[in-house]
Amino acid sequence: MLDETTRWKPQSIESSERVQLSGTYNVRKGKLQLPVNRWTRRQVILCGTCLIVSSVKQSQTGKMHILPLIGGKVEEVKKHNHCLAFSSAGPQSQTYYVSFDSFTEHLRWHRHAAKMVSQRINSVDLSCCSLEQLPPNLFYSLDLTHLNLKQNFLPADQRLQQLQRFSRLRSLNLSNNHIGQFPAAICDIATLTEVNLSCNYLTCVPSSVGAMSNLQTLLLDGNSLEELPAELGSLQRLGYLGLSFNQFGHVPQVLEQLASMEKLCMAGNSLETLTLQNFRLLRSL
């Protein structure tokens, strides 16, 4: 499940709170018996649910390899001291061999990676990986129910339309990216119950949002929204709506139709007046 080199914005990934282990070790990719595939000193990071490998000299140029570990394998290599084989799952599985400098490091990496590979294949965490595009290996398994793409550099382009291929997706986090517009393709994912699109420079919400009949949580905080479509009132299961730090000058009237609303956040807007009449029908709020 390893794609070719994935482009990313050159920022220090080691500063991410999701980094569990990191270091510089001798690494081989592919099969050990291939003589042309020699050991090379690489920067290796265990971040979230992925193994990230990059050149030590070019670690700041924006090139790295991402090896998803969920559903894969981590095995000891007996022919080499302190060596582990990290393998991804799927029909295009790839393997990285990492030779550690001590048994203590070998044991620590083995223990942490073993937790990753044992996780559910239906949950993928690629947050804080500085991604500029969706990795092709993400679509090797279409049974995902939880996908976290928070705090990357994903733009608004046609590639985001591929997300609708995850027909079983329940939770999607796209917050803190560079999307710029509401990804209408996700409105076709009927199974979604939670969507986070905070901090994405959004200026409007499409009318197609009304098709997300199972949605319970919708977070749109930190955007540039002034209005909400009337079709939002169709979301009768919506219990939590985040609209903080947008540009609303009034409480949208469509909110009165959301009978299941329990939590509404509208801090940091431009509301000059507020009366309880705005919420008279929201008895669960």
PDB file of C-alpha atoms in Angstrom:
ATOM      1  CA  MET A   1       0.000   0.000   0.000  1.00  0.00           C
ATOM      2  CA  LEU A   2       2.960   2.283  -0.515  1.00  0.00           C
ATOM      3  CA  ASP A   3       2.667   4.845  -3.241  1.00  0.00           C
ATOM      4  CA  GLU A   4       5.526   6.483  -5.035  1.00  0.00           C
ATOM      5  CA  THR A   5       7.074   9.499  -3.363  1.00  0.00           C
ATOM      6  CA  THR A   6       4.337  11.623  -1.848  1.00  0.00           C
ATOM      7  CA  ARG A   7       4.702  15.396  -2.078  1.00  0.00           C
ATOM      8  CA  TRP A   8       4.324  17.397   1.085  1.00  0.00           C
ATOM      9  CA  LYS A   9       4.952  20.904   2.335  1.00  0.00           C
ATOM     10  CA  PRO A  10       8.439  21.150   3.871  1.00  0.00           C
ATOM     11  CA  GLN A  11       7.711  21.604   7.529  1.00  0.00           C
ATOM     12  CA  SER A  12       9.063  19.624  10.446  1.00  0.00           C
ATOM     13  CA  ILE A  13       6.866  16.575  10.830  1.00  0.00           C
ATOM     14  CA  GLU A  14       8.836  15.637  13.935  1.00  0.00           C
ATOM     15  CA  SER A  15       7.121  18.520  15.733  1.00  0.00           C
ATOM     16  CA  SER A  16       3.754  16.818  15.297  1.00  0.00           C
ATOM     17  CA  GLU A  17       2.127  15.577  18.491  1.00  0.00           C
ATOM     18  CA  ARG A  18       1.309  12.358  16.605  1.00  0.00           C
ATOM     19  CA  VAL A  19       4.977  11.356  16.222  1.00  0.00           C
ATOM     20  CA  GLN A  20       5.618   8.373  18.469  1.00  0.00           C
ATOM     21  CA  LEU A  21       9.163   7.435  17.463  1.00  0.00           C
ATOM     22  CA  SER A  22      11.804   8.847  15.124  1.00  0.00           C
ATOM     23  CA  GLY A  23      15.447   8.303  14.278  1.00  0.00           C
ATOM     24  CA  THR A  24      18.044   7.754  11.564  1.00  0.00           C
ATOM     25  CA  TYR A  25      18.700   4.116  10.637  1.00  0.00           C
ATOM     26  CA  ASN A  26      19.893   1.840   7.846  1.00  0.00           C
ATOM     27  CA  VAL A  27      16.945   1.036   5.574  1.00  0.00           C
ATOM     28  CA  ARG A  28      16.217  -1.241   2.630  1.00  0.00           C
ATOM     29  CA  LYS A  29      13.101  -1.317   0.498  1.00  0.00           C
ATOM     30  CA  GLY A  30      11.692  -4.414  -1.187  1.00  0.00           C
ATOM     31  CA  LYS A  31      13.351  -7.805  -0.813  1.00  0.00           C
ATOM     32  CA  LEU A  32      16.463  -8.469   1.235  1.00  0.00           C
ATOM     33  CA  GLN A  33      17.871 -10.986  -1.226  1.00  0.00           C
ATOM     34  CA  LEU A  34      18.160  -8.436  -4.030  1.00  0.00           C
ATOM     35  CA  PRO A  35      21.844  -7.438  -4.174  1.00  0.00           C
ATOM     36  CA  VAL A  36      21.133  -4.146  -5.937  1.00  0.00           C
ATOM     37  CA  ASN A  37      18.930  -3.003  -3.126  1.00  0.00           C
ATOM     38  CA  ARG A  38      21.538  -1.892  -0.607  1.00  0.00           C
ATOM     39  CA  TRP A  39      21.152  -0.452   2.845  1.00  0.00           C
ATOM     40  CA  THR A  40      20.843   3.344   2.961  1.00  0.00           C
ATOM     41  CA  ARG A  41      20.806   5.716   5.901  1.00  0.00           C
ATOM     42  CA  ARG A  42      17.287   7.158   6.155  1.00  0.00           C
ATOM     43  CA  GLN A  43      15.166   9.226   8.491  1.00  0.00           C
ATOM     44  CA  VAL A  44      12.407   6.968   9.855  1.00  0.00           C
ATOM     45  CA  ILE A  45       9.334   8.242  11.720  1.00  0.00           C
ATOM     46  CA  LEU A  46       6.427   6.364  13.266  1.00  0.00           C
ATOM     47  CA  CYS A  47       3.625   8.910  12.993  1.00  0.00           C
ATOM     48  CA  GLY A  48      -0.023   8.188  13.658  1.00  0.00           C
ATOM     49  CA  THR A  49      -0.765   4.936  11.862  1.00  0.00           C
ATOM     50  CA  CYS A  50       2.033   5.243   9.295  1.00  0.00           C
ATOM     51  CA  LEU A  51       5.752   4.630   8.864  1.00  0.00           C
ATOM     52  CA  ILE A  52       7.371   7.610   7.120  1.00  0.00           C
ATOM     53  CA  VAL A  53      10.751   7.221   5.399  1.00  0.00           C
ATOM     54  CA  SER A  54      12.737  10.069   3.868  1.00  0.00           C
ATOM     55  CA  SER A  55      16.270  10.896   2.819  1.00  0.00           C
ATOM     56  CA  VAL A  56      18.349  12.409   5.599  1.00  0.00           C
ATOM     57  CA  LYS A  57      19.889  15.014   3.274  1.00  0.00           C
ATOM     58  CA  GLN A  58      16.613  15.820   1.508  1.00  0.00           C
ATOM     59  CA  SER A  59      14.241  15.588   4.468  1.00  0.00           C
ATOM     60  CA  GLN A  60      13.301  19.270   4.083  1.00  0.00           C
ATOM     61  CA  THR A  61      12.739  19.244   0.304  1.00  0.00           C
ATOM     62  CA  GLY A  62       9.261  17.803   0.512  1.00  0.00           C
ATOM     63  CA  LYS A  63       9.752  14.155  -0.459  1.00  0.00           C
ATOM     64  CA  MET A  64       8.897  11.157   1.637  1.00  0.00           C
ATOM     65  CA  HIS A  65       7.360   7.696   1.484  1.00  0.00           C
ATOM     66  CA  ILE A  66       4.293   6.852   3.568  1.00  0.00           C
ATOM     67  CA  LEU A  67       3.723   3.212   4.520  1.00  0.00           C
ATOM     68  CA  PRO A  68       0.267   2.652   6.103  1.00  0.00           C
ATOM     69  CA  LEU A  69       0.617   0.090   8.884  1.00  0.00           C
ATOM     70  CA  ILE A  70      -3.023  -0.723   9.707  1.00  0.00           C
ATOM     71  CA  GLY A  71      -3.706  -4.311   8.712  1.00  0.00           C
ATOM     72  CA  GLY A  72      -0.071  -4.842   7.723  1.00  0.00           C
ATOM     73  CA  LYS A  73       2.794  -6.662   9.433  1.00  0.00           C
ATOM     74  CA  VAL A  74       5.831  -5.956  11.561  1.00  0.00           C
ATOM     75  CA  GLU A  75       8.226  -8.903  11.842  1.00  0.00           C
ATOM     76  CA  GLU A  76      11.676  -9.618  13.200  1.00  0.00           C
ATOM     77  CA  VAL A  77      14.364 -10.393  10.641  1.00  0.00           C
ATOM     78  CA  LYS A  78      16.488 -13.107  12.207  1.00  0.00           C
ATOM     79  CA  LYS A  79      19.321 -12.945   9.662  1.00  0.00           C
ATOM     80  CA  HIS A  80      20.119  -9.368  10.669  1.00  0.00           C
ATOM     81  CA  ASN A  81      20.701  -8.035  14.171  1.00  0.00           C
ATOM     82  CA  HIS A  82      18.086  -5.616  15.499  1.00  0.00           C
ATOM     83  CA  CYS A  83      16.196  -5.584  12.201  1.00  0.00           C
ATOM     84  CA  LEU A  84      12.434  -5.268  11.618  1.00  0.00           C
ATOM     85  CA  ALA A  85      10.389  -5.698   8.442  1.00  0.00           C
ATOM     86  CA  PHE A  86       7.478  -3.246   8.110  1.00  0.00           C
ATOM     87  CA  SER A  87       4.881  -4.304   5.524  1.00  0.00           C
ATOM     88  CA  SER A  88       1.651  -2.655   4.406  1.00  0.00           C
ATOM     89  CA  ALA A  89      -1.541  -4.533   3.612  1.00  0.00           C
ATOM     90  CA  GLY A  90      -3.384  -4.859   0.316  1.00  0.00           C
ATOM     91  CA  PRO A  91      -2.683  -6.232  -3.160  1.00  0.00           C
ATOM     92  CA  GLN A  92       0.210  -3.804  -3.704  1.00  0.00           C
ATOM     93  CA  SER A  93       1.903  -4.395  -0.382  1.00  0.00           C
ATOM     94  CA  GLN A  94       5.379  -2.932   0.092  1.00  0.00           C
ATOM     95  CA  THR A  95       8.039  -3.720   2.710  1.00  0.00           C
ATOM     96  CA  TYR A  96      10.693  -1.622   4.405  1.00  0.00           C
ATOM     97  CA  TYR A  97      13.523  -3.228   6.370  1.00  0.00           C
ATOM     98  CA  VAL A  98      14.927  -1.081   9.163  1.00  0.00           C
ATOM     99  CA  SER A  99      18.129  -1.992  11.002  1.00  0.00           C
ATOM    100  CA  PHE A 100      18.247  -0.402  14.440  1.00  0.00           C
ATOM    101  CA  ASP A 101      21.390   0.514  16.328  1.00  0.00           C
ATOM    102  CA  SER A 102      20.500  -1.360  19.505  1.00  0.00           C
ATOM    103  CA  PHE A 103      18.217  -4.074  20.795  1.00  0.00           C
ATOM    104  CA  THR A 104      16.461  -1.527  23.021  1.00  0.00           C
ATOM    105  CA  GLU A 105      15.476   0.586  20.001  1.00  0.00           C
ATOM    106  CA  HIS A 106      14.487  -2.545  18.084  1.00  0.00           C
ATOM    107  CA  LEU A 107      12.204  -3.615  20.939  1.00  0.00           C
ATOM    108  CA  ARG A 108      10.627  -0.181  21.342  1.00  0.00           C
ATOM    109  CA  TRP A 109       9.807   0.162  17.632  1.00  0.00           C
ATOM    110  CA  HIS A 110       8.474  -3.391  17.474  1.00  0.00           C
ATOM    111  CA  ARG A 111       6.134  -2.789  20.400  1.00  0.00           C
ATOM    112  CA  HIS A 112       4.702   0.478  19.034  1.00  0.00           C
ATOM    113  CA  ALA A 113       4.365  -0.730  15.445  1.00  0.00           C
ATOM    114  CA  ALA A 114       2.631  -3.925  16.578  1.00  0.00           C
ATOM    115  CA  LYS A 115      -0.137  -1.763  18.033  1.00  0.00           C
ATOM    116  CA  MET A 116      -0.559   0.009  14.704  1.00  0.00           C
ATOM    117  CA  VAL A 117      -0.856  -3.101  12.538  1.00  0.00           C
ATOM    118  CA  SER A 118      -3.441  -4.592  14.884  1.00  0.00           C
ATOM    119  CA  GLN A 119      -5.804  -1.642  14.502  1.00  0.00           C
ATOM    120  CA  ARG A 120      -9.016  -1.885  12.527  1.00  0.00           C
ATOM    121  CA  ILE A 121      -8.566  -1.629   8.780  1.00  0.00           C
ATOM    122  CA  ASN A 122     -11.687   0.544   8.640  1.00  0.00           C
ATOM    123  CA  SER A 123      -9.994   3.439  10.463  1.00  0.00           C
ATOM    124  CA  VAL A 124      -7.211   5.532   8.898  1.00  0.00           C
ATOM    125  CA  ASP A 125      -5.436   8.519  10.451  1.00  0.00           C
ATOM    126  CA  LEU A 126      -3.418  10.660   8.027  1.00  0.00           C
ATOM    127  CA  SER A 127      -3.683  13.927   9.948  1.00  0.00           C
ATOM    128  CA  CYS A 128      -0.706  16.301  10.211  1.00  0.00           C
ATOM    129  CA  CYS A 129       1.157  14.600   7.333  1.00  0.00           C
ATOM    130  CA  SER A 130       1.409  17.808   5.226  1.00  0.00           C
ATOM    131  CA  LEU A 131      -0.293  16.072   2.302  1.00  0.00           C
ATOM    132  CA  GLU A 132      -1.036  18.098  -0.838  1.00  0.00           C
ATOM    133  CA  GLN A 133      -3.066  15.302  -2.410  1.00  0.00           C
ATOM    134  CA  LEU A 134      -4.858  12.118  -1.422  1.00  0.00           C
ATOM    135  CA  PRO A 135      -2.408   9.165  -1.452  1.00  0.00           C
ATOM    136  CA  PRO A 136      -3.444   6.534  -4.040  1.00  0.00           C
ATOM    137  CA  ASN A 137      -3.005   3.778  -1.449  1.00  0.00           C
ATOM    138  CA  LEU A 138      -5.861   5.298   0.543  1.00  0.00           C
ATOM    139  CA  PHE A 139      -8.329   3.735  -1.875  1.00  0.00           C
ATOM    140  CA  TYR A 140      -7.038   0.153  -1.719  1.00  0.00           C
ATOM    141  CA  SER A 141      -9.674  -0.514   0.936  1.00  0.00           C
ATOM    142  CA  LEU A 142     -13.084   1.044   0.374  1.00  0.00           C
ATOM    143  CA  ASP A 143     -14.528  -0.248   3.657  1.00  0.00           C
ATOM    144  CA  LEU A 144     -13.317   2.708   5.730  1.00  0.00           C
ATOM    145  CA  THR A 145     -15.699   4.011   8.353  1.00  0.00           C
ATOM    146  CA  HIS A 146     -13.396   6.632   9.932  1.00  0.00           C
ATOM    147  CA  LEU A 147     -11.003   8.880   7.973  1.00  0.00           C
ATOM    148  CA  ASN A 148      -8.934  11.648   9.565  1.00  0.00           C
ATOM    149  CA  LEU A 149      -7.225  14.064   7.134  1.00  0.00           C
ATOM    150  CA  LYS A 150      -6.967  16.960   9.558  1.00  0.00           C
ATOM    151  CA  GLN A 151      -4.262  19.633   9.210  1.00  0.00           C
ATOM    152  CA  ASN A 152      -2.846  18.931   5.779  1.00  0.00           C
ATOM    153  CA  PHE A 153      -2.609  21.055   2.628  1.00  0.00           C
ATOM    154  CA  LEU A 154      -5.367  19.429   0.594  1.00  0.00           C
ATOM    155  CA  PRO A 155      -6.748  21.836  -2.050  1.00  0.00           C
ATOM    156  CA  ALA A 156     -10.145  22.092  -3.679  1.00  0.00           C
ATOM    157  CA  ASP A 157      -9.827  19.971  -6.799  1.00  0.00           C
ATOM    158  CA  GLN A 158     -11.498  17.032  -8.497  1.00  0.00           C
ATOM    159  CA  ARG A 159      -9.420  14.514  -6.558  1.00  0.00           C
ATOM    160  CA  LEU A 160     -11.523  15.150  -3.458  1.00  0.00           C
ATOM    161  CA  GLN A 161     -14.501  13.792  -5.399  1.00  0.00           C
ATOM    162  CA  GLN A 162     -12.962  10.360  -4.966  1.00  0.00           C
ATOM    163  CA  LEU A 163     -13.998  10.436  -1.314  1.00  0.00           C
ATOM    164  CA  GLN A 164     -17.506   9.390  -2.347  1.00  0.00           C
ATOM    165  CA  ARG A 165     -16.052   5.951  -3.136  1.00  0.00           C
ATOM    166  CA  PHE A 166     -16.077   5.297   0.621  1.00  0.00           C
ATOM    167  CA  SER A 167     -19.721   4.244   0.722  1.00  0.00           C
ATOM    168  CA  ARG A 168     -19.503   3.104   4.381  1.00  0.00           C
ATOM    169  CA  LEU A 169     -17.793   6.180   5.793  1.00  0.00           C
ATOM    170  CA  ARG A 170     -19.289   7.452   9.050  1.00  0.00           C
ATOM    171  CA  SER A 171     -16.724  10.017  10.226  1.00  0.00           C
ATOM    172  CA  LEU A 172     -14.700  12.406   8.033  1.00  0.00           C
ATOM    173  CA  ASN A 173     -12.306  15.070   9.350  1.00  0.00           C
ATOM    174  CA  LEU A 174     -11.027  17.543   6.730  1.00  0.00           C
ATOM    175  CA  SER A 175     -10.437  20.442   9.094  1.00  0.00           C
ATOM    176  CA  ASN A 176      -7.464  22.805   8.728  1.00  0.00           C
ATOM    177  CA  ASN A 177      -6.796  22.238   5.037  1.00  0.00           C
ATOM    178  CA  HIS A 178      -6.891  24.589   2.027  1.00  0.00           C
ATOM    179  CA  ILE A 179     -10.101  23.303   0.456  1.00  0.00           C
ATOM    180  CA  GLY A 180     -11.765  26.677  -0.146  1.00  0.00           C
ATOM    181  CA  GLN A 181     -15.135  25.192  -1.050  1.00  0.00           C
ATOM    182  CA  PHE A 182     -17.470  22.624   0.438  1.00  0.00           C
ATOM    183  CA  PRO A 183     -16.625  19.218  -1.164  1.00  0.00           C
ATOM    184  CA  ALA A 184     -20.054  18.461  -2.646  1.00  0.00           C
ATOM    185  CA  ALA A 185     -19.028  14.864  -3.375  1.00  0.00           C
ATOM    186  CA  ILE A 186     -19.293  13.926   0.310  1.00  0.00           C
ATOM    187  CA  CYS A 187     -23.011  14.779   0.231  1.00  0.00           C
ATOM    188  CA  ASP A 188     -23.473  11.525  -1.681  1.00  0.00           C
ATOM    189  CA  ILE A 189     -22.103   9.461   1.228  1.00  0.00           C
ATOM    190  CA  ALA A 190     -25.355   8.557   2.936  1.00  0.00           C
ATOM    191  CA  THR A 191     -23.632   6.821   5.876  1.00  0.00           C
ATOM    192  CA  LEU A 192     -21.843   9.924   7.187  1.00  0.00           C
ATOM    193  CA  THR A 193     -22.790  10.868  10.735  1.00  0.00           C
ATOM    194  CA  GLU A 194     -19.922  13.266  11.501  1.00  0.00           C
ATOM    195  CA  VAL A 195     -18.180  15.791   9.223  1.00  0.00           C
ATOM    196  CA  ASN A 196     -15.553  18.352  10.261  1.00  0.00           C
ATOM    197  CA  LEU A 197     -14.767  21.069   7.688  1.00  0.00           C
ATOM    198  CA  SER A 198     -13.523  23.725  10.096  1.00  0.00           C
ATOM    199  CA  CYS A 199     -10.851  26.229   9.014  1.00  0.00           C
ATOM    200  CA  ASN A 200     -11.053  25.699   5.250  1.00  0.00           C
ATOM    201  CA  TYR A 201     -11.874  29.178   3.880  1.00  0.00           C
ATOM    202  CA  LEU A 202     -15.430  28.095   3.009  1.00  0.00           C
ATOM    203  CA  THR A 203     -17.776  30.845   1.800  1.00  0.00           C
ATOM    204  CA  CYS A 204     -20.938  28.804   1.222  1.00  0.00           C
ATOM    205  CA  VAL A 205     -22.617  25.465   1.903  1.00  0.00           C
ATOM    206  CA  PRO A 206     -24.248  23.759  -1.111  1.00  0.00           C
ATOM    207  CA  SER A 207     -27.919  22.838  -1.187  1.00  0.00           C
ATOM    208  CA  SER A 208     -26.890  19.206  -1.686  1.00  0.00           C
ATOM    209  CA  VAL A 209     -26.020  19.070   2.026  1.00  0.00           C
ATOM    210  CA  GLY A 210     -29.695  18.283   2.557  1.00  0.00           C
ATOM    211  CA  ALA A 211     -29.084  14.764   1.240  1.00  0.00           C
ATOM    212  CA  MET A 212     -26.910  13.864   4.262  1.00  0.00           C
ATOM    213  CA  SER A 213     -29.885  12.494   6.171  1.00  0.00           C
ATOM    214  CA  ASN A 214     -27.836  10.593   8.793  1.00  0.00           C
ATOM    215  CA  LEU A 215     -25.605  13.525   9.735  1.00  0.00           C
ATOM    216  CA  GLN A 216     -25.465  14.127  13.497  1.00  0.00           C
ATOM    217  CA  THR A 217     -22.435  16.420  13.787  1.00  0.00           C
ATOM    218  CA  LEU A 218     -21.416  19.142  11.317  1.00  0.00           C
ATOM    219  CA  LEU A 219     -18.493  21.399  12.212  1.00  0.00           C
ATOM    220  CA  LEU A 220     -17.996  24.496  10.044  1.00  0.00           C
ATOM    221  CA  ASP A 221     -16.138  26.707  12.518  1.00  0.00           C
ATOM    222  CA  GLY A 222     -13.433  29.122  11.373  1.00  0.00           C
ATOM    223  CA  ASN A 223     -14.678  29.759   7.843  1.00  0.00           C
ATOM    224  CA  SER A 224     -16.247  32.752   6.040  1.00  0.00           C
ATOM    225  CA  LEU A 225     -19.895  31.729   6.001  1.00  0.00           C
ATOM    226  CA  GLU A 226     -22.690  34.326   6.029  1.00  0.00           C
ATOM    227  CA  GLU A 227     -25.703  32.164   5.134  1.00  0.00           C
ATOM    228  CA  LEU A 228     -26.883  28.563   5.269  1.00  0.00           C
ATOM    229  CA  PRO A 229     -29.015  26.861   2.592  1.00  0.00           C
ATOM    230  CA  ALA A 230     -32.669  26.119   3.299  1.00  0.00           C
ATOM    231  CA  GLU A 231     -31.954  22.462   2.537  1.00  0.00           C
ATOM    232  CA  LEU A 232     -29.966  22.215   5.783  1.00  0.00           C
ATOM    233  CA  GLY A 233     -33.319  22.016   7.525  1.00  0.00           C
ATOM    234  CA  SER A 234     -33.725  18.494   6.147  1.00  0.00           C
ATOM    235  CA  LEU A 235     -31.058  17.190   8.529  1.00  0.00           C
ATOM    236  CA  GLN A 236     -33.470  16.054  11.222  1.00  0.00           C
ATOM    237  CA  ARG A 237     -30.802  14.001  13.025  1.00  0.00           C
ATOM    238  CA  LEU A 238     -28.339  16.873  13.335  1.00  0.00           C
ATOM    239  CA  GLY A 239     -27.551  17.357  17.022  1.00  0.00           C
ATOM    240  CA  TYR A 240     -24.347  19.440  16.946  1.00  0.00           C
ATOM    241  CA  LEU A 241     -23.655  22.330  14.577  1.00  0.00           C
ATOM    242  CA  GLY A 242     -20.454  24.355  14.811  1.00  0.00           C
ATOM    243  CA  LEU A 243     -20.611  27.827  13.224  1.00  0.00           C
ATOM    244  CA  SER A 244     -18.165  29.745  15.426  1.00  0.00           C
ATOM    245  CA  PHE A 245     -15.863  32.378  13.943  1.00  0.00           C
ATOM    246  CA  ASN A 246     -17.656  32.887  10.653  1.00  0.00           C
ATOM    247  CA  GLN A 247     -19.346  36.041   9.322  1.00  0.00           C
ATOM    248  CA  PHE A 248     -22.972  35.565  10.323  1.00  0.00           C
ATOM    249  CA  GLY A 249     -24.779  38.834  11.053  1.00  0.00           C
ATOM    250  CA  HIS A 250     -27.885  37.037  12.268  1.00  0.00           C
ATOM    251  CA  VAL A 251     -29.021  33.611  13.425  1.00  0.00           C
ATOM    252  CA  PRO A 252     -29.966  31.688  10.249  1.00  0.00           C
ATOM    253  CA  GLN A 253     -33.713  31.036  10.225  1.00  0.00           C
ATOM    254  CA  VAL A 254     -33.192  27.511   8.885  1.00  0.00           C
ATOM    255  CA  LEU A 255     -31.909  26.488  12.317  1.00  0.00           C
ATOM    256  CA  GLU A 256     -35.474  26.574  13.624  1.00  0.00           C
ATOM    257  CA  GLN A 257     -36.184  23.456  11.571  1.00  0.00           C
ATOM    258  CA  LEU A 258     -33.500  21.373  13.282  1.00  0.00           C
ATOM    259  CA  ALA A 259     -35.636  19.799  15.993  1.00  0.00           C
ATOM    260  CA  SER A 260     -32.875  17.443  17.199  1.00  0.00           C
ATOM    261  CA  MET A 261     -30.340  20.234  17.760  1.00  0.00           C
ATOM    262  CA  GLU A 262     -28.700  19.907  21.184  1.00  0.00           C
ATOM    263  CA  LYS A 263     -25.543  21.983  20.712  1.00  0.00           C
ATOM    264  CA  LEU A 264     -25.050  25.115  18.605  1.00  0.00           C
ATOM    265  CA  CYS A 265     -21.788  27.102  18.629  1.00  0.00           C
ATOM    266  CA  MET A 266     -21.805  30.600  17.102  1.00  0.00           C
ATOM    267  CA  ALA A 267     -19.074  32.435  19.013  1.00  0.00           C
ATOM    268  CA  GLY A 268     -16.965  34.953  17.132  1.00  0.00           C
ATOM    269  CA  ASN A 269     -19.546  36.074  14.567  1.00  0.00           C
ATOM    270  CA  SER A 270     -21.031  39.520  13.878  1.00  0.00           C
ATOM    271  CA  LEU A 271     -24.316  39.160  15.757  1.00  0.00           C
ATOM    272  CA  GLU A 272     -25.509  42.539  17.047  1.00  0.00           C
ATOM    273  CA  THR A 273     -28.766  41.384  18.608  1.00  0.00           C
ATOM    274  CA  LEU A 274     -29.961  38.044  19.878  1.00  0.00           C
ATOM    275  CA  THR A 275     -33.408  37.139  21.120  1.00  0.00           C
ATOM    276  CA  LEU A 276     -34.681  33.919  22.567  1.00  0.00           C
ATOM    277  CA  GLN A 277     -37.306  33.841  19.810  1.00  0.00           C
ATOM    278  CA  ASN A 278     -34.584  32.580  17.473  1.00  0.00           C
ATOM    279  CA  PHE A 279     -34.521  29.325  19.420  1.00  0.00           C
ATOM    280  CA  ARG A 280     -38.153  28.915  20.463  1.00  0.00           C
ATOM    281  CA  LEU A 281     -38.584  25.705  18.421  1.00  0.00           C
ATOM    282  CA  LEU A 282     -35.261  24.163  19.437  1.00  0.00           C
ATOM    283  CA  ARG A 283     -36.503  22.463  22.561  1.00  0.00           C
ATOM    284  CA  SER A 284     -33.509  20.105  22.858  1.00  0.00           C
ATOM    285  CA  LEU A 285     -30.916  22.882  22.592  1.00  0.00           C
TER     286      LEU A 285
END
